[in-house]
Short mmCIF file of C-alpha atoms and ligand atoms in Angstrom, two decimals:
data_model
loop_
_atom_site.label_atom_id
_atom_site.label_comp_id
_atom_site.label_asym_id
_atom_site.label_seq_id
_atom_site.Cartn_x
_atom_site.Cartn_y
_atom_site.Cartn_z
CA MET I 22 -24.52 77.06 31.52
CA ASP I 23 -21.51 75.65 29.75
CA SER I 24 -21.59 77.26 26.33
CA HIS I 25 -19.08 74.78 24.89
CA LYS I 26 -21.36 71.88 25.51
CA LYS I 27 -22.87 70.16 22.50
CA LEU I 28 -26.47 71.12 21.95
CA ILE I 29 -28.66 68.06 21.95
CA TYR I 30 -31.54 68.01 19.51
CA LEU I 31 -34.48 65.85 20.58
CA ASP I 32 -37.14 67.77 18.68
CA ASN I 33 -37.07 65.87 15.38
CA ASN I 34 -40.87 65.93 15.06
CA SER I 35 -40.67 69.71 14.63
CA THR I 36 -38.11 69.39 11.86
CA THR I 37 -35.16 67.16 11.12
CA PRO I 38 -31.62 68.27 10.29
CA THR I 39 -30.94 67.99 6.57
CA ASP I 40 -28.83 64.92 5.93
CA PRO I 41 -25.43 66.05 4.55
CA ARG I 42 -25.81 63.53 1.71
CA VAL I 43 -29.02 65.34 0.75
CA VAL I 44 -27.36 68.75 0.79
CA GLU I 45 -24.57 67.48 -1.44
CA THR I 46 -27.05 66.20 -4.02
CA MET I 47 -28.86 69.54 -4.08
CA LEU I 48 -25.86 71.80 -4.60
CA PRO I 49 -25.41 71.55 -8.39
CA TYR I 50 -29.02 72.60 -8.91
CA PHE I 51 -28.43 76.09 -7.56
CA PHE I 52 -25.76 77.19 -10.03
CA GLU I 53 -24.46 74.65 -12.53
CA ILE I 54 -27.93 73.39 -13.41
CA PRO I 55 -30.13 76.45 -12.94
CA GLY I 56 -32.97 75.53 -15.28
CA ASN I 57 -36.69 75.83 -14.83
CA ALA I 58 -38.21 72.35 -15.12
CA ALA I 59 -40.98 73.86 -17.24
CA SER I 60 -38.57 75.24 -19.87
CA ARG I 61 -39.09 72.73 -22.64
CA ASN I 62 -36.87 74.29 -25.28
CA HIS I 63 -33.27 74.10 -24.03
CA PRO I 64 -30.91 71.73 -22.16
CA PHE I 65 -31.08 73.74 -18.90
CA GLY I 66 -34.79 73.06 -18.72
CA TRP I 67 -34.39 69.42 -19.79
CA GLN I 68 -31.78 68.79 -17.09
CA ALA I 69 -33.96 70.33 -14.42
CA GLU I 70 -36.97 68.36 -15.57
CA GLU I 71 -34.97 65.15 -15.61
CA ALA I 72 -33.82 65.80 -12.04
CA VAL I 73 -37.39 66.46 -10.91
CA GLU I 74 -38.66 63.29 -12.56
CA TYR I 75 -35.87 61.27 -10.97
CA ALA I 76 -36.86 62.66 -7.55
CA ARG I 77 -40.49 61.84 -8.28
CA GLU I 78 -39.41 58.23 -8.87
CA GLN I 79 -37.36 58.11 -5.66
CA ILE I 80 -40.32 59.41 -3.66
CA SER I 81 -42.92 57.20 -5.31
CA SER I 82 -40.69 54.20 -4.76
CA LEU I 83 -40.54 54.95 -1.01
CA ILE I 84 -44.34 54.91 -0.71
CA ASP I 85 -44.95 52.34 -3.47
CA VAL I 86 -47.08 54.44 -5.82
CA ASP I 87 -46.81 55.52 -9.45
CA PRO I 88 -44.57 58.59 -10.02
CA LYS I 89 -47.48 60.26 -11.82
CA GLU I 90 -49.39 60.19 -8.55
CA ILE I 91 -46.99 62.61 -6.82
CA ILE I 92 -47.83 66.34 -6.86
CA PHE I 93 -45.05 68.56 -5.56
CA THR I 94 -46.02 71.37 -3.18
CA SER I 95 -44.30 73.70 -0.74
CA GLY I 96 -44.84 71.36 2.20
CA ALA I 97 -47.41 69.37 4.14
CA THR I 98 -49.44 72.44 5.08
CA GLU I 99 -50.06 73.15 1.42
CA SER I 100 -50.68 69.48 0.65
CA ASP I 101 -53.26 69.23 3.44
CA ASN I 102 -54.99 72.37 2.15
CA LEU I 103 -54.93 71.16 -1.44
CA ALA I 104 -56.36 67.77 -0.50
CA ILE I 105 -59.14 69.01 1.76
CA LYS I 106 -60.30 72.13 -0.05
CA GLY I 107 -59.52 70.58 -3.44
CA VAL I 108 -61.67 67.51 -2.77
CA PHE I 109 -64.44 69.62 -1.25
CA GLU I 110 -64.63 71.72 -4.40
CA MET I 111 -64.15 68.87 -6.88
CA TYR I 112 -66.74 66.57 -5.31
CA ALA I 113 -69.36 69.23 -4.46
CA SER I 114 -71.98 67.41 -6.53
CA LYS I 115 -71.49 64.23 -4.45
CA GLY I 116 -71.77 65.76 -1.01
CA ASN I 117 -70.36 68.32 1.39
CA HIS I 118 -69.47 66.35 4.51
CA ILE I 119 -65.95 65.56 5.73
CA ILE I 120 -65.00 63.57 8.83
CA THR I 121 -61.73 64.15 10.67
CA LEU I 122 -60.28 63.89 14.20
CA THR I 123 -59.81 66.52 16.91
CA THR I 124 -56.16 65.41 17.18
CA GLU I 125 -55.25 66.30 13.60
CA HIS I 126 -52.58 68.85 12.74
CA LYS I 127 -53.72 72.48 12.49
CA ALA I 128 -53.16 72.39 8.73
CA VAL I 129 -55.98 69.84 8.48
CA LEU I 130 -58.21 71.35 11.16
CA ASP I 131 -57.95 74.87 9.79
CA ALA I 132 -58.50 73.72 6.21
CA CYS I 133 -61.64 71.97 7.49
CA LYS I 134 -62.76 75.18 9.21
CA ARG I 135 -62.38 76.93 5.86
CA VAL I 136 -64.49 74.24 4.25
CA GLU I 137 -67.20 74.95 6.84
CA LYS I 138 -67.09 78.62 5.90
CA MET I 139 -67.54 77.61 2.26
CA GLY I 140 -70.75 75.76 3.14
CA GLY I 141 -69.33 72.36 4.02
CA GLU I 142 -70.04 70.26 7.06
CA VAL I 143 -67.26 68.75 9.11
CA THR I 144 -67.43 66.21 11.92
CA TYR I 145 -64.49 66.45 14.30
CA LEU I 146 -64.41 63.05 16.04
CA SER I 147 -62.84 62.72 19.45
CA VAL I 148 -60.34 59.93 20.08
CA GLN I 149 -60.04 57.33 22.85
CA HIS I 150 -57.77 57.82 25.87
CA ASP I 151 -54.90 56.17 24.04
CA GLY I 152 -55.25 58.51 21.07
CA LEU I 153 -56.71 55.92 18.70
CA VAL I 154 -59.87 56.55 16.73
CA ASP I 155 -62.93 54.50 17.68
CA LEU I 156 -63.72 52.69 14.42
CA ALA I 157 -67.39 52.10 15.28
CA GLU I 158 -67.85 55.81 16.01
CA LEU I 159 -66.10 56.67 12.77
CA GLU I 160 -68.40 54.49 10.73
CA LYS I 161 -71.44 55.86 12.58
CA ALA I 162 -70.46 59.41 11.63
CA ILE I 163 -70.78 58.65 7.90
CA THR I 164 -73.85 60.14 6.19
CA ASP I 165 -75.04 60.06 2.60
CA LYS I 166 -73.33 63.46 2.21
CA THR I 167 -69.89 62.24 3.34
CA ILE I 168 -67.25 62.59 0.64
CA MET I 169 -64.04 62.09 2.59
CA ILE I 170 -62.48 60.93 5.84
CA SER I 171 -59.20 62.58 6.81
CA VAL I 172 -57.15 60.79 9.47
CA MET I 173 -53.48 61.34 10.08
CA TRP I 174 -51.17 58.32 9.83
CA ALA I 175 -49.13 59.13 12.95
CA ASN I 176 -49.66 61.92 15.43
CA ASN I 177 -46.97 64.60 15.69
CA GLU I 178 -47.29 65.04 19.46
CA THR I 179 -47.70 61.47 20.69
CA GLY I 180 -46.47 59.37 17.78
CA VAL I 181 -49.68 57.28 17.96
CA ILE I 182 -50.33 55.38 14.71
CA GLN I 183 -53.96 55.07 13.61
CA PRO I 184 -55.45 51.79 12.28
CA MET I 185 -55.05 52.81 8.65
CA LYS I 186 -56.10 49.54 7.03
CA GLU I 187 -59.32 49.37 9.07
CA ILE I 188 -60.20 52.97 8.23
CA GLY I 189 -59.41 52.28 4.58
CA ASP I 190 -61.81 49.32 4.62
CA ILE I 191 -64.59 51.50 6.07
CA CYS I 192 -63.99 54.12 3.36
CA LYS I 193 -64.04 51.48 0.65
CA LYS I 194 -67.26 49.94 1.96
CA HIS I 195 -69.00 53.34 1.86
CA GLY I 196 -67.40 54.63 -1.33
CA ILE I 197 -65.70 57.54 0.43
CA LEU I 198 -62.30 59.06 -0.27
CA PHE I 199 -59.62 58.47 2.35
CA MET I 200 -57.11 61.26 2.93
CA SER I 201 -54.19 61.04 5.34
CA ASP I 202 -51.67 63.51 6.65
CA ALA I 203 -48.73 61.11 6.83
CA THR I 204 -46.10 63.76 7.50
CA GLN I 205 -44.81 62.11 10.66
CA ALA I 206 -44.80 58.59 9.27
CA VAL I 207 -43.30 58.76 5.77
CA GLY I 208 -39.61 57.89 5.76
CA LYS I 209 -39.71 56.54 9.33
CA ILE I 210 -41.98 53.49 9.07
CA GLN I 211 -43.41 51.65 6.08
CA VAL I 212 -46.10 53.85 4.51
CA HIS I 213 -47.80 52.31 1.48
CA PRO I 214 -51.04 54.23 0.92
CA LYS I 215 -52.42 51.92 -1.76
CA GLU I 216 -52.07 48.90 0.48
CA VAL I 217 -54.39 50.42 3.11
CA GLY I 218 -56.78 52.23 0.77
CA VAL I 219 -55.53 55.80 1.21
CA HIS I 220 -56.42 57.95 -1.85
CA LEU I 221 -54.73 61.22 -0.94
CA MET I 222 -51.69 61.61 1.29
CA ALA I 223 -49.78 64.67 2.45
CA PHE I 224 -46.13 64.61 3.52
CA THR I 225 -43.10 66.86 3.65
CA SER I 226 -39.37 66.73 3.08
CA HIS I 227 -38.17 68.52 6.22
CA LYS I 228 -39.54 65.88 8.59
CA MET I 229 -37.50 63.17 6.87
CA TYR I 230 -34.02 64.74 6.67
CA GLY I 231 -34.69 66.69 3.49
CA PRO I 232 -34.78 70.48 3.02
CA LYS I 233 -37.60 72.72 4.23
CA GLY I 234 -40.18 74.25 1.93
CA VAL I 235 -40.95 71.26 -0.28
CA GLY I 236 -43.59 68.60 0.14
CA ALA I 237 -45.91 66.35 -1.80
CA LEU I 238 -49.46 65.20 -2.16
CA PHE I 239 -50.10 61.67 -3.36
CA VAL I 240 -53.28 61.57 -5.44
CA ASN I 241 -54.58 58.14 -6.49
CA ARG I 242 -54.93 57.89 -10.28
CA LYS I 243 -56.72 54.59 -10.82
CA ASN I 244 -59.62 52.84 -9.08
CA PRO I 245 -60.66 55.42 -8.19
CA ARG I 246 -59.25 58.20 -10.30
CA VAL I 247 -59.10 61.05 -7.77
CA LYS I 248 -58.96 64.69 -8.71
CA VAL I 249 -58.58 67.86 -6.67
CA THR I 250 -59.45 71.40 -7.66
CA ALA I 251 -56.28 73.49 -7.84
CA GLN I 252 -55.98 76.06 -5.06
CA MET I 253 -53.40 78.11 -6.94
CA ASP I 254 -54.14 79.55 -10.36
CA GLY I 255 -51.30 79.85 -12.84
CA GLY I 256 -49.25 77.91 -15.33
CA GLY I 257 -50.92 74.56 -14.79
CA HIS I 258 -47.86 72.69 -13.50
CA GLU I 259 -48.18 69.33 -11.80
CA ARG I 260 -50.95 68.09 -14.07
CA GLY I 261 -52.97 71.21 -13.42
CA MET I 262 -53.27 70.60 -9.71
CA ARG I 263 -50.52 72.89 -8.47
CA SER I 264 -49.23 75.82 -10.48
CA GLY I 265 -45.90 77.45 -9.75
CA THR I 266 -42.28 76.94 -10.80
CA LEU I 267 -40.97 73.82 -9.12
CA ASN I 268 -38.35 74.15 -6.38
CA VAL I 269 -35.80 72.07 -8.28
CA PRO I 270 -33.00 71.90 -5.68
CA GLY I 271 -35.55 71.26 -2.95
CA ILE I 272 -37.22 68.48 -4.92
CA VAL I 273 -33.85 66.91 -5.74
CA GLY I 274 -33.06 66.91 -2.02
CA PHE I 275 -36.49 65.53 -1.14
CA GLY I 276 -35.87 62.69 -3.61
CA LYS I 277 -32.48 61.87 -2.14
CA ALA I 278 -33.98 61.97 1.37
CA ALA I 279 -36.60 59.46 0.22
CA GLU I 280 -33.96 57.18 -1.26
CA ILE I 281 -31.92 57.24 1.94
CA ALA I 282 -35.03 56.69 4.06
CA LYS I 283 -36.01 53.65 2.03
CA ALA I 284 -32.58 52.13 2.56
CA GLU I 285 -32.08 53.09 6.20
CA MET I 286 -35.39 53.57 8.00
CA GLY I 287 -35.51 49.98 9.18
CA LYS I 288 -32.23 50.15 11.02
CA ASP I 289 -32.87 53.73 12.20
CA ALA I 290 -36.19 52.68 13.70
CA GLU I 291 -34.66 49.69 15.45
CA ARG I 292 -31.86 51.75 16.97
CA LEU I 293 -34.09 54.67 17.95
CA SER I 294 -36.81 52.57 19.56
CA LYS I 295 -34.14 51.07 21.83
CA LEU I 296 -32.94 54.54 22.79
CA ARG I 297 -36.51 55.77 23.27
CA ASP I 298 -37.25 52.80 25.53
CA LYS I 299 -34.08 53.46 27.49
CA LEU I 300 -35.16 57.07 28.01
CA GLU I 301 -38.63 56.08 29.22
CA LYS I 302 -37.35 53.34 31.50
CA ALA I 303 -34.79 55.64 33.08
CA PHE I 304 -37.42 58.25 33.90
CA GLN I 305 -39.76 55.61 35.26
CA ASP I 306 -36.97 54.11 37.37
CA ASN I 307 -35.50 57.41 38.58
CA LEU I 308 -38.65 59.44 39.18
CA GLU I 309 -42.10 59.08 40.65
CA GLU I 310 -45.36 59.95 38.90
CA VAL I 311 -44.18 59.60 35.32
CA TYR I 312 -46.88 58.95 32.70
CA ILE I 313 -46.46 58.04 29.04
CA ASN I 314 -49.18 59.60 26.89
CA GLY I 315 -50.84 57.72 24.06
CA ASN I 316 -50.96 54.07 23.05
CA VAL I 317 -47.51 52.55 23.58
CA HIS I 318 -48.11 49.61 21.23
CA HIS I 319 -49.25 51.58 18.19
CA ARG I 320 -46.77 54.39 17.95
CA MET I 321 -43.73 55.67 16.10
CA PRO I 322 -40.40 54.16 17.18
CA HIS I 323 -38.59 57.42 17.90
CA VAL I 324 -41.15 59.43 19.87
CA THR I 325 -42.31 59.57 23.46
CA ASN I 326 -44.65 62.02 25.13
CA ILE I 327 -44.21 61.98 28.90
CA SER I 328 -45.99 63.80 31.70
CA PHE I 329 -43.99 64.48 34.84
CA LYS I 330 -46.89 65.01 37.20
CA HIS I 331 -46.99 68.19 39.28
CA VAL I 332 -44.16 69.71 37.26
CA GLU I 333 -44.98 72.48 34.84
CA GLY I 334 -43.53 71.49 31.46
CA GLU I 335 -42.53 74.94 30.26
CA GLY I 336 -40.73 75.61 33.54
CA LEU I 337 -39.06 72.23 33.42
CA MET I 338 -37.86 72.89 29.90
CA MET I 339 -36.32 76.13 31.07
CA THR I 340 -34.01 74.16 33.38
CA PHE I 341 -32.30 72.44 30.46
CA ASN I 342 -33.24 74.18 27.20
CA GLN I 343 -29.81 75.76 26.84
CA ASN I 344 -28.52 72.24 26.28
CA ILE I 345 -31.40 70.06 25.18
CA ALA I 346 -34.14 70.88 22.69
CA VAL I 347 -37.52 69.19 23.18
CA SER I 348 -41.16 70.31 22.92
CA SER I 349 -43.62 70.86 25.73
CA GLY I 350 -47.32 70.07 25.83
CA SER I 351 -48.19 73.72 26.19
CA ALA I 352 -48.34 76.36 23.52
CA CYS I 353 -47.88 80.01 24.28
CA THR I 354 -50.86 81.81 22.80
CA SER I 355 -51.18 85.55 23.10
CA ALA I 356 -52.60 85.69 26.60
CA SER I 357 -51.92 82.43 28.35
CA LEU I 358 -50.23 79.08 28.27
CA GLU I 359 -52.70 76.73 26.58
CA PRO I 360 -52.40 73.00 27.15
CA SER I 361 -51.95 71.02 23.94
CA TYR I 362 -55.33 70.32 22.33
CA VAL I 363 -54.04 66.89 21.31
CA LEU I 364 -53.34 65.86 24.90
CA VAL I 365 -56.62 67.37 26.10
CA ALA I 366 -58.37 65.28 23.43
CA LEU I 367 -56.80 62.17 25.00
CA GLY I 368 -58.60 63.13 28.18
CA LEU I 369 -55.59 64.36 30.10
CA GLY I 370 -56.45 66.99 32.68
CA ASP I 371 -54.88 70.42 32.31
CA ASP I 372 -52.29 69.51 34.95
CA LEU I 373 -50.98 66.42 33.13
CA ALA I 374 -51.15 68.16 29.75
CA HIS I 375 -49.19 71.12 31.10
CA SER I 376 -46.58 68.78 32.60
CA SER I 377 -45.82 66.94 29.39
CA ILE I 378 -42.66 66.89 27.31
CA ARG I 379 -42.27 65.40 23.84
CA PHE I 380 -38.93 63.78 23.09
CA SER I 381 -38.48 63.00 19.41
CA LEU I 382 -35.23 61.27 18.50
CA GLY I 383 -33.77 61.14 15.03
CA ARG I 384 -31.15 59.70 12.70
CA PHE I 385 -28.43 61.84 14.25
CA THR I 386 -29.32 61.19 17.90
CA THR I 387 -26.62 59.24 19.76
CA GLU I 388 -26.79 57.15 22.90
CA GLU I 389 -24.68 59.81 24.65
CA ASP I 390 -27.36 62.39 23.76
CA VAL I 391 -30.01 60.23 25.38
CA ASP I 392 -27.89 59.59 28.48
CA GLU I 393 -27.33 63.31 28.87
CA ALA I 394 -31.06 63.99 28.45
CA ILE I 395 -31.87 61.40 31.11
CA ARG I 396 -29.45 63.08 33.49
CA MET I 397 -30.48 66.68 32.86
CA VAL I 398 -34.22 66.14 32.69
CA SER I 399 -34.25 63.97 35.84
CA GLU I 400 -32.26 66.65 37.61
CA GLY I 401 -34.70 69.30 36.38
CA VAL I 402 -37.75 67.35 37.54
CA ASN I 403 -36.22 66.78 40.99
CA HIS I 404 -35.26 70.42 41.22
CA MET I 405 -38.75 71.63 40.28
CA ARG I 406 -40.42 69.23 42.67
CA ASP I 407 -38.09 70.23 45.52
CA LEU I 408 -39.31 73.81 45.11
CA SER I 409 -42.96 72.93 44.60
CA PRO I 410 -45.57 73.34 47.35
CA ILE I 411 -47.90 71.13 45.29
CA TRP I 412 -45.39 68.32 45.26
CA GLU I 413 -44.98 68.70 49.03
CA MET I 414 -48.77 68.51 49.47
CA TYR I 415 -48.86 65.44 47.25
CA LYS I 416 -46.10 63.79 49.32
CA ASP I 417 -48.05 64.67 52.48
CA GLY I 418 -51.02 62.79 51.08
CA VAL I 419 -53.26 65.80 50.36
CA ASP I 420 -55.97 64.98 47.82
CA LEU I 421 -54.98 67.48 45.16
CA SER I 422 -58.19 67.03 43.21
CA MET I 423 -59.89 68.87 46.08
CA VAL I 424 -57.55 71.87 45.85
CA GLU I 425 -58.95 74.98 44.19
CA TRP I 426 -56.66 76.09 41.39
CA SER I 427 -56.37 79.73 40.57
CA GLU I 428 -56.36 80.98 37.01
CA HIS I 429 -52.94 81.07 35.48
C1 LIG A 672 -44.98 69.42 10.32
C2 LIG A 672 -46.34 68.93 10.02
C3 LIG A 672 -47.14 69.55 9.06
C4 LIG A 672 -46.70 70.79 8.33
O1 LIG A 672 -45.68 70.53 7.43
P1 LIG A 672 -44.93 71.74 6.67
O2 LIG A 672 -44.15 71.07 5.61
O3 LIG A 672 -44.08 72.36 7.73
O4 LIG A 672 -45.97 72.65 6.16
C5 LIG A 672 -48.37 68.99 8.79
N1 LIG A 672 -48.80 67.91 9.42
C6 LIG A 672 -48.07 67.28 10.35
C7 LIG A 672 -48.61 66.06 11.03
C8 LIG A 672 -46.83 67.78 10.69
O5 LIG A 672 -46.11 67.16 11.64
#
């Protein structure tokens, strides 16, 4: 491998680089302005508080809500936990049932599992082959004990965007709270929770070119006035919903990231969707047996999840991961390589799930990066297939569904 080669980062759904303009805005808040935003009795504290409130305005302006409706947290994992467990506890007298999807992020699924341990009931709805929720099924799952539906805005693995307005209407009709993990959508596409009837919404700075370790939970304040039980006991910061000294530099950076996103996400999305389409078309033109996973009409502009059939994704990645960073549809658990539960939920067989690669482009991705990825990944797929007895069998017309697979 040529070590001088530029590393190409196409894994922006895992985390985004911090925009240099964001870093610059944060710097004074480490040393020159070191105050604790909760220190009410001297200028250091006032300056920090002012900076935090300015960031709160920048962020609320991006998602078109009132600044008072933003609760700062350490990231989307914490926001998901606060929303789900916090609503479960706060609304215990109304019911104990939550509905979510099997394709949600682990932060939502595991918070729901915790709720089950605390005596709650959770329905994990499957999705259709294209990754979209079946609205009729969703409505059918509602009982008189249902207090909340939690559906992510856009999926992290496939980029599929759920019908938020339709789900919001169902929630409204039944008087149920609507929570959304919008981590992958905020700052990339227009996300206005109030417009679609979302009452609680989790998102994070480091997926939108801000620093890591800071996130937010939007909590609707009027019609209805939503409350969550704090999951952290302490000084009562953030209107009592999240105690702990605020990460002032992080919040300042998050605010700047939101301001930049509001100004630039339109043109970023337009440019990146063209590059994403170029990538997909090149693979489909250059290679056989290429499948795009998830609904291609309702998805994020910068993401594609592609299965290269009969090629093992982890192995494929190994052919280029010194130069190009992507994600595969398999996760290494302790004992074995598990196919992604999200792709399995879309009904992909183990083979297609294991052969999938997620490409997520970002603000700093160039056309040259994409061209290089097309070249190296195509080469890798051809190389793997040349060595593969399964590919040879497929080319010879063997019905591979009849082949007995051994345990991996
Ligand atoms: C990254 C991600 C999270 C977790 O966010 P952190 O800020 O890293 O805790 C939650 N949900 C989704 C959909 C994500 O993509």
